[in-house]
Coordinates of C-alpha atoms and ligand atoms in Angstrom, one line a residue:
M7 CA 0.0 0.0 0.0
A8 CA 1.1 3.6 -0.7
D9 CA 2.8 5.3 2.3
N10 CA 1.1 8.7 2.3
F11 CA -1.1 7.8 5.2
S12 CA -1.4 8.6 8.9
I13 CA -1.1 5.4 10.7
G14 CA -1.5 4.8 14.4
D15 CA -1.9 2.0 16.8
R16 CA -5.6 1.8 16.1
Y17 CA -6.2 3.8 13.0
K18 CA -5.2 4.3 9.4
V19 CA -6.5 7.4 7.7
R20 CA -5.3 9.6 4.9
R21 CA -4.0 12.7 6.7
L22 CA -4.4 13.3 10.4
E23 CA -3.6 17.0 9.8
Q24 CA -7.1 17.4 8.3
A25 CA -8.7 16.7 11.7
A26 CA -9.7 20.3 12.4
E27 CA -11.5 20.6 9.1
G28 CA -13.3 17.3 9.8
R29 CA -14.2 18.5 13.3
S30 CA -16.0 21.6 11.8
K31 CA -18.0 19.4 9.6
I32 CA -19.0 17.2 12.5
D33 CA -20.0 20.3 14.5
W34 CA -22.1 21.4 11.6
A35 CA -23.8 18.0 11.4
E36 CA -24.4 17.9 15.2
S37 CA -26.3 21.2 14.9
R38 CA -28.7 19.6 12.4
M39 CA -29.2 16.3 14.3
P40 CA -31.3 17.1 17.3
V41 CA -32.6 13.6 17.8
M42 CA -29.1 12.2 18.0
M43 CA -27.9 14.9 20.3
S44 CA -30.8 14.2 22.7
L45 CA -30.1 10.5 22.6
R46 CA -26.4 11.2 23.3
K47 CA -27.3 13.2 26.4
E48 CA -29.7 10.6 27.7
H49 CA -27.5 7.6 27.1
A50 CA -24.2 9.2 28.1
A51 CA -25.8 9.6 31.5
K52 CA -27.1 6.0 31.5
Q53 CA -24.0 4.5 29.9
S54 CA -26.4 2.1 28.1
L55 CA -23.6 0.6 25.9
K56 CA -21.0 0.1 28.6
G57 CA -19.0 -3.0 28.0
M58 CA -20.1 -3.3 24.3
K59 CA -17.5 -3.5 21.6
I60 CA -19.0 -2.2 18.3
A61 CA -17.5 -2.9 14.9
G62 CA -19.1 -0.7 12.3
C63 CA -18.9 -0.6 8.5
L64 CA -20.7 2.4 7.2
H65 CA -19.9 5.4 5.1
V66 CA -17.5 7.7 7.0
T67 CA -19.3 11.0 6.7
K68 CA -19.9 13.8 9.1
E69 CA -23.3 12.3 10.0
T70 CA -21.8 8.9 10.7
A71 CA -19.2 10.6 13.0
V72 CA -22.2 11.9 15.0
L73 CA -23.4 8.3 15.3
I74 CA -20.0 7.0 16.2
E75 CA -19.4 9.6 18.9
T76 CA -22.9 9.0 20.3
L77 CA -22.2 5.3 20.6
K78 CA -18.9 6.1 22.3
A79 CA -20.6 8.6 24.7
A80 CA -23.0 5.8 25.7
G81 CA -20.0 3.8 26.8
A82 CA -19.2 1.6 23.8
E83 CA -15.7 0.8 22.4
I84 CA -15.7 1.4 18.7
S85 CA -13.8 0.2 15.7
W86 CA -14.9 1.5 12.3
S87 CA -14.4 1.2 8.5
G88 CA -16.1 2.7 5.5
C89 CA -18.6 0.7 3.5
N90 CA -17.7 2.0 0.1
P91 CA -14.3 2.8 -1.5
L92 CA -15.4 6.3 -2.6
S93 CA -17.6 7.5 0.2
T94 CA -15.1 8.2 3.0
Q95 CA -14.7 11.9 3.9
D96 CA -11.0 11.9 4.7
D97 CA -11.1 15.0 7.0
V98 CA -13.9 13.4 9.0
A99 CA -11.9 10.2 9.3
A100 CA -9.0 12.2 10.6
A101 CA -11.1 14.0 13.2
L102 CA -12.4 10.7 14.5
A103 CA -8.9 9.2 14.7
A104 CA -7.7 12.4 16.5
N105 CA -10.6 11.9 19.0
G106 CA -9.3 8.4 19.8
I107 CA -11.7 6.4 17.7
S108 CA -10.3 3.3 16.1
I109 CA -10.9 3.9 12.4
Y110 CA -9.6 2.4 9.2
A111 CA -10.9 4.4 6.2
W112 CA -9.8 6.5 3.4
H113 CA -11.2 7.8 0.1
G114 CA -10.3 5.9 -3.0
M115 CA -9.3 2.6 -1.5
N116 CA -9.2 -0.6 -3.6
T117 CA -11.1 -3.8 -2.9
E118 CA -8.2 -5.5 -1.1
E119 CA -7.8 -2.5 1.1
F120 CA -11.5 -2.4 1.8
Y121 CA -11.4 -5.9 3.3
W122 CA -8.2 -5.2 5.1
C123 CA -9.9 -2.4 6.9
I124 CA -12.9 -4.6 7.8
D125 CA -10.5 -7.2 9.1
K126 CA -8.7 -4.6 11.3
T127 CA -12.0 -3.6 12.9
L128 CA -12.7 -7.2 13.7
E129 CA -9.5 -7.6 15.7
M130 CA -11.4 -6.1 18.6
K131 CA -13.6 -9.2 18.7
P132 CA -16.9 -7.2 18.6
T133 CA -20.0 -7.9 20.6
L134 CA -22.2 -5.9 18.2
T135 CA -21.8 -5.3 14.4
L136 CA -23.3 -2.3 12.6
D137 CA -23.5 -2.6 8.8
D138 CA -24.5 -0.7 5.7
G139 CA -24.5 -3.2 2.8
A140 CA -23.7 -6.2 5.0
D141 CA -20.1 -6.6 4.1
L142 CA -19.1 -6.7 7.8
I143 CA -21.6 -9.4 8.6
F144 CA -20.6 -11.4 5.5
S145 CA -16.9 -11.1 6.5
V146 CA -17.7 -12.5 10.0
H147 CA -19.7 -15.4 8.5
N148 CA -17.4 -16.2 5.6
R149 CA -13.9 -15.4 6.8
H150 CA -14.1 -15.1 10.6
P151 CA -16.9 -17.5 11.7
E152 CA -15.2 -18.1 15.0
L153 CA -16.1 -14.5 16.0
A154 CA -19.9 -15.1 15.6
K155 CA -20.4 -16.8 18.9
S156 CA -19.4 -13.7 20.9
I157 CA -21.5 -11.4 18.8
I158 CA -24.8 -10.6 20.4
G159 CA -26.3 -9.0 17.3
G160 CA -26.0 -6.6 14.5
T161 CA -27.9 -4.0 12.5
E162 CA -28.2 -3.3 8.8
E163 CA -28.8 0.2 7.3
T164 CA -29.7 -0.3 3.7
T165 CA -32.3 -2.0 1.4
T166 CA -29.8 -4.2 -0.5
G167 CA -28.2 -5.4 2.7
V168 CA -31.5 -6.2 4.4
H169 CA -32.6 -8.1 1.3
R170 CA -29.5 -10.3 1.3
L171 CA -29.7 -10.9 5.1
R172 CA -33.3 -12.0 4.8
A173 CA -32.2 -14.5 2.1
M174 CA -29.4 -15.6 4.4
A175 CA -31.8 -16.1 7.3
A176 CA -34.3 -18.0 5.1
D177 CA -31.4 -20.4 4.3
G178 CA -30.6 -20.8 7.9
A179 CA -27.2 -19.4 7.4
L180 CA -27.4 -16.3 9.6
K181 CA -25.6 -16.9 12.9
Y182 CA -26.9 -14.0 15.0
P183 CA -29.9 -11.6 15.2
V184 CA -29.9 -8.6 12.9
I185 CA -32.1 -5.6 13.2
A186 CA -33.3 -4.2 9.8
V187 CA -32.8 -0.5 10.4
N188 CA -33.7 0.2 6.7
D189 CA -37.3 -1.2 7.3
A190 CA -38.2 1.4 10.0
E191 CA -40.7 3.9 8.7
T192 CA -38.5 6.7 10.1
K193 CA -35.7 5.3 7.8
W194 CA -37.1 4.3 4.5
D195 CA -39.8 6.8 4.2
F196 CA -37.4 9.7 4.8
D197 CA -33.8 8.7 4.2
N198 CA -34.5 6.6 1.1
V199 CA -36.9 9.1 -0.5
F200 CA -35.8 12.6 0.6
G201 CA -32.2 11.8 1.4
T202 CA -31.4 9.9 -1.8
G203 CA -33.5 12.3 -3.9
Q204 CA -31.7 15.4 -2.8
S205 CA -28.2 14.0 -2.4
S206 CA -28.2 12.2 -5.8
L207 CA -29.2 15.3 -7.6
D208 CA -26.5 17.2 -5.6
G209 CA -23.9 14.6 -6.7
I210 CA -25.0 14.9 -10.3
L211 CA -24.8 18.7 -10.2
R212 CA -21.4 18.8 -8.5
A213 CA -20.0 16.4 -11.0
T214 CA -21.5 18.0 -14.1
S215 CA -23.0 21.4 -13.4
V216 CA -25.5 20.8 -16.2
L217 CA -29.0 22.4 -16.5
V218 CA -31.6 19.8 -15.5
A219 CA -34.6 21.6 -16.8
D220 CA -34.2 20.7 -20.5
K221 CA -33.2 17.1 -19.9
S222 CA -34.9 13.7 -20.1
F223 CA -34.0 12.1 -16.8
V224 CA -34.2 8.3 -16.7
V225 CA -34.6 6.7 -13.3
A226 CA -34.1 3.0 -13.3
G227 CA -36.1 1.5 -10.5
Y228 CA -39.1 3.3 -9.0
G229 CA -38.7 2.1 -5.4
H230 CA -38.3 4.6 -2.6
C231 CA -34.8 5.8 -3.8
G232 CA -35.8 6.0 -7.4
A233 CA -39.1 7.8 -6.6
G234 CA -37.0 10.4 -4.5
C235 CA -34.7 11.0 -7.4
A236 CA -37.6 11.3 -9.9
M237 CA -39.3 13.8 -7.6
R238 CA -36.3 16.1 -7.3
A239 CA -35.3 15.9 -11.0
A240 CA -38.9 16.8 -11.9
G241 CA -38.7 19.6 -9.4
L242 CA -35.7 21.0 -11.3
G243 CA -37.8 20.8 -14.5
A244 CA -36.6 17.6 -16.0
S245 CA -38.9 15.3 -17.9
V246 CA -38.7 12.0 -16.0
I247 CA -38.8 8.5 -17.4
A248 CA -38.9 5.6 -15.1
T249 CA -38.0 2.0 -15.9
E250 CA -39.4 -0.8 -13.8
I251 CA -40.0 -4.6 -13.5
K252 CA -42.8 -4.4 -11.0
P253 CA -46.3 -3.4 -12.3
T254 CA -47.4 -1.6 -9.1
A255 CA -44.2 0.5 -8.9
A256 CA -44.5 1.3 -12.6
L257 CA -48.1 2.4 -12.2
K258 CA -47.1 4.6 -9.3
A259 CA -44.6 6.3 -11.5
V260 CA -47.2 7.0 -14.1
L261 CA -49.6 8.4 -11.6
H262 CA -46.8 10.6 -10.2
G263 CA -46.7 12.1 -13.7
H264 CA -43.7 10.3 -15.2
R265 CA -43.4 8.2 -18.4
V266 CA -42.6 4.5 -18.0
M267 CA -40.8 2.6 -20.7
K268 CA -38.4 -0.3 -21.1
M269 CA -34.7 0.6 -20.7
D270 CA -34.2 -0.4 -24.3
D271 CA -36.4 2.5 -25.3
A272 CA -35.3 4.9 -22.6
A273 CA -31.7 4.5 -23.6
K274 CA -32.4 6.2 -26.9
V275 CA -34.0 9.3 -25.5
G276 CA -32.4 9.9 -22.1
D277 CA -29.9 12.7 -21.3
I278 CA -29.2 11.7 -17.7
F279 CA -29.5 8.2 -16.4
I280 CA -29.5 7.1 -12.7
T281 CA -29.8 3.5 -11.5
A282 CA -31.6 2.9 -8.2
T283 CA -32.5 -0.8 -8.4
G284 CA -30.1 -2.8 -6.3
M285 CA -29.8 -5.1 -9.4
K286 CA -26.8 -5.8 -11.6
D287 CA -26.6 -5.1 -15.3
V288 CA -29.4 -2.5 -15.6
I289 CA -27.5 -0.6 -18.2
V290 CA -25.4 -2.8 -20.5
K291 CA -23.8 -2.8 -23.9
R292 CA -26.9 -2.6 -26.0
H293 CA -28.1 0.4 -24.1
F294 CA -24.7 2.3 -24.5
E295 CA -24.9 1.4 -28.2
S296 CA -28.1 3.4 -28.6
M297 CA -27.5 6.3 -26.2
K298 CA -27.3 9.9 -27.4
D299 CA -24.0 11.7 -27.7
G300 CA -23.4 13.4 -24.3
A301 CA -25.5 11.1 -22.2
I302 CA -24.7 11.2 -18.5
V303 CA -24.9 7.9 -16.6
C304 CA -24.7 7.4 -12.8
N305 CA -25.8 5.1 -10.0
T306 CA -27.2 5.6 -6.5
G307 CA -27.7 1.9 -5.6
H308 CA -25.4 0.4 -2.9
Y309 CA -23.2 -1.6 -5.2
D310 CA -21.5 -0.6 -8.4
C311 CA -22.8 -3.4 -10.6
E312 CA -25.9 -1.6 -11.9
I313 CA -24.0 0.0 -14.8
N314 CA -21.9 -2.5 -16.7
L315 CA -18.7 -0.5 -17.1
V316 CA -16.8 -3.4 -18.6
D317 CA -19.3 -3.3 -21.5
L318 CA -18.7 0.5 -21.9
E319 CA -14.9 0.0 -21.8
G320 CA -15.3 -2.5 -24.6
L321 CA -17.1 0.0 -26.8
A322 CA -14.8 2.9 -26.0
K323 CA -11.8 4.0 -28.0
S324 CA -10.6 6.4 -25.3
K325 CA -11.4 7.6 -21.8
R326 CA -10.4 10.7 -19.8
T327 CA -11.4 12.4 -16.6
I328 CA -13.0 15.6 -17.7
R329 CA -14.0 16.9 -14.2
P330 CA -13.8 15.4 -10.7
N331 CA -16.1 12.4 -10.6
C332 CA -16.9 12.7 -14.4
E333 CA -15.2 10.3 -16.9
E334 CA -15.7 10.9 -20.6
Y335 CA -15.8 7.7 -22.7
T336 CA -15.5 8.3 -26.4
L337 CA -17.0 5.4 -28.4
R338 CA -15.6 4.2 -31.7
D339 CA -18.3 6.0 -33.6
G340 CA -17.4 9.3 -31.9
R341 CA -20.3 9.5 -29.4
R342 CA -19.3 10.5 -25.8
I343 CA -20.8 9.0 -22.7
Y344 CA -20.1 10.5 -19.3
V345 CA -20.0 8.2 -16.2
L346 CA -20.1 9.8 -12.8
A347 CA -18.2 8.5 -9.7
Q348 CA -17.2 5.3 -11.5
G349 CA -20.7 4.0 -11.3
R350 CA -20.6 4.0 -7.5
L351 CA -23.1 5.8 -5.2
V352 CA -23.1 9.2 -6.9
N353 CA -24.6 10.9 -3.8
L354 CA -21.8 9.8 -1.5
A355 CA -18.9 9.8 -4.0
A356 CA -19.6 13.1 -5.8
A357 CA -21.5 14.9 -3.0
E358 CA -21.6 14.4 0.8
G359 CA -24.3 11.8 1.1
H360 CA -27.7 12.4 2.6
P361 CA -28.2 15.6 4.5
S362 CA -27.7 15.5 8.3
E363 CA -31.4 16.3 9.0
V364 CA -32.5 13.0 7.5
M365 CA -29.6 10.9 8.8
D366 CA -30.7 12.1 12.2
M367 CA -33.6 9.7 12.1
S368 CA -31.8 6.8 10.3
F369 CA -29.0 6.9 12.9
A370 CA -31.4 7.3 15.8
N371 CA -32.7 4.0 14.7
Q372 CA -29.2 2.6 14.5
F373 CA -28.4 3.8 17.9
L374 CA -31.5 2.6 19.6
S375 CA -31.2 -0.8 17.9
M376 CA -27.7 -1.1 19.3
V377 CA -29.1 -0.4 22.8
R378 CA -31.9 -2.9 22.2
L379 CA -29.4 -5.6 21.2
A380 CA -27.2 -4.8 24.1
N381 CA -30.2 -5.3 26.4
E382 CA -32.1 -8.1 24.8
G383 CA -30.1 -9.4 21.9
R384 CA -29.3 -12.6 23.7
S385 CA -33.0 -13.5 23.7
L386 CA -33.6 -12.6 20.0
G387 CA -33.3 -15.5 17.5
A388 CA -30.7 -15.6 14.7
A389 CA -33.1 -13.9 12.3
V390 CA -33.8 -10.5 10.8
H391 CA -35.9 -8.4 13.2
D392 CA -38.0 -5.3 12.6
I393 CA -37.8 -2.1 14.5
P394 CA -40.7 -1.8 16.9
E395 CA -43.5 0.7 16.0
E396 CA -43.0 2.6 19.3
Q397 CA -39.4 3.4 18.3
D398 CA -40.6 4.9 15.0
Q399 CA -43.2 7.1 16.7
R400 CA -40.7 8.1 19.4
I401 CA -38.1 9.2 16.9
A402 CA -40.6 11.0 14.7
G403 CA -42.0 12.7 17.8
I404 CA -38.6 14.0 18.9
K405 CA -37.9 15.2 15.4
L406 CA -41.3 16.9 15.1
A407 CA -40.8 18.7 18.4
T408 CA -37.6 20.2 17.1
L409 CA -39.5 21.4 14.0
D410 CA -42.0 23.3 16.1
A411 CA -44.8 21.3 14.7
G412 CA -47.8 20.8 17.0
L413 CA -49.4 17.4 17.3
D414 CA -53.1 16.8 18.1
V415 CA -54.0 14.1 20.6
L416 CA -57.2 12.0 20.5
T417 CA -59.6 12.4 23.3
A418 CA -60.9 9.4 25.3
E419 CA -64.2 9.8 23.4
Q420 CA -62.4 9.7 20.0
I421 CA -60.5 6.6 21.0
A422 CA -63.7 4.9 22.1
Y423 CA -65.3 5.9 18.7
L424 CA -62.3 4.5 16.8
N425 CA -62.9 1.1 18.4
D426 CA -66.7 1.1 18.4
Y427 CA -67.6 -1.6 15.9
A428 CA -71.3 -1.2 16.8
S429 CA -71.6 2.3 15.4
G430 CA -72.2 2.8 11.7
T431 CA -73.6 5.5 9.5
Ligands
RBV518 N1 -26.2 7.1 3.8 N2 -25.5 7.6 4.8 C1 -25.3 8.9 4.5 N3 -24.6 11.1 5.0 O1 -23.9 9.4 6.2 N4 -25.9 9.2 3.3 C2 -26.5 8.1 2.9 C3 -24.5 9.8 5.3 C4 -26.7 5.8 3.9 C5 -28.2 5.6 3.6 O2 -28.9 5.4 4.9 C6 -28.4 4.5 2.7 O3 -29.3 3.5 3.2 C7 -27.0 3.9 2.6 O4 -26.1 5.0 2.8 C8 -26.6 3.3 1.2 O5 -25.4 2.8 1.3

């Protein structure tokens, strides 16, 4: 590995000297994350995570730093790595290392380094694991199975990770309980829609600076993330086209005012493409072959397999970096196709990830799930568990209070009316 790193006993980051810059970013995030700050105060006093050793593998951003420092304030020992080679904010990693957190993360790492970092975090022999994309859990199961018996439980942040863990549990292969943070209403209905929507457009704009209003904007996958991207692109004036495999999702896109077509057709008319499917090979050779000159292609799904870049390389006669996070591929017939952030999560690689305000709720779910596992994890089975409804309502309630929004309360008479199956018209 190259030697321009800051390496300590329990960390490896790009440049420790960037710690002050990272600390300002973390301060900024804290000022936008009231739910996390109230949990920090409460659980620092209770020391709810005392004795817990938490290995985490999640994008090293200013918001994640707030989560890490809240876990630490509650008494946990932490060891952390990033969950994507391009999402680590090096100054934030430096600030965490300077604050005594064990962290192995830097922007632009390769796959071998990615797993090296995960392995370093596992040296602490964790009692809890915290994942985004499940690479840490998979590493325990596949490469360090001996660690599983001392792990009380884990959490998973994202749609793709939860999907795979449910498949693993169905096969009987999961060795400890995992809480599906993604499936909490205060996660998917906010983070996935509003977080992905805004930050993906932010990434596209930082990487390209193009006008959106005159573009045909193709969203592959109209799940929560795709719908969020479509909403924000439409808000900037784009004409949105959605591609789908699921009839109900496609229908929703139509009723939201978008056109729906096969990718084979969308490829010919799109100006900007974003994949949000969690599936591989969504944009492949035959699509690149029919794209317009100047088409911009990016991905916001967790893994970088949605756009087949090997196919694109095969069609290209040359390639150059034209701006940060923007590669120009010139095809043999002269058409140019622009790929953002190497087909990795454009919102985290070309921008800063989801805004703090929305991560406040996602990470409150992460934090409270860690506390739940510490308390009752040993009595939960080795399955994927949902977040309790009360937790969702509690998090939304705290958030709402910080937004100065009033909330009505049902009277006793109204509650009786609600349950009165004898009363009709
Ligand atoms: N995500 N984290 C951030 N700012 O820290 N931004 C996005 C951040 C998470 C988000 O919750 C999503 O489920 C996951 O990244 C995809 O890897």
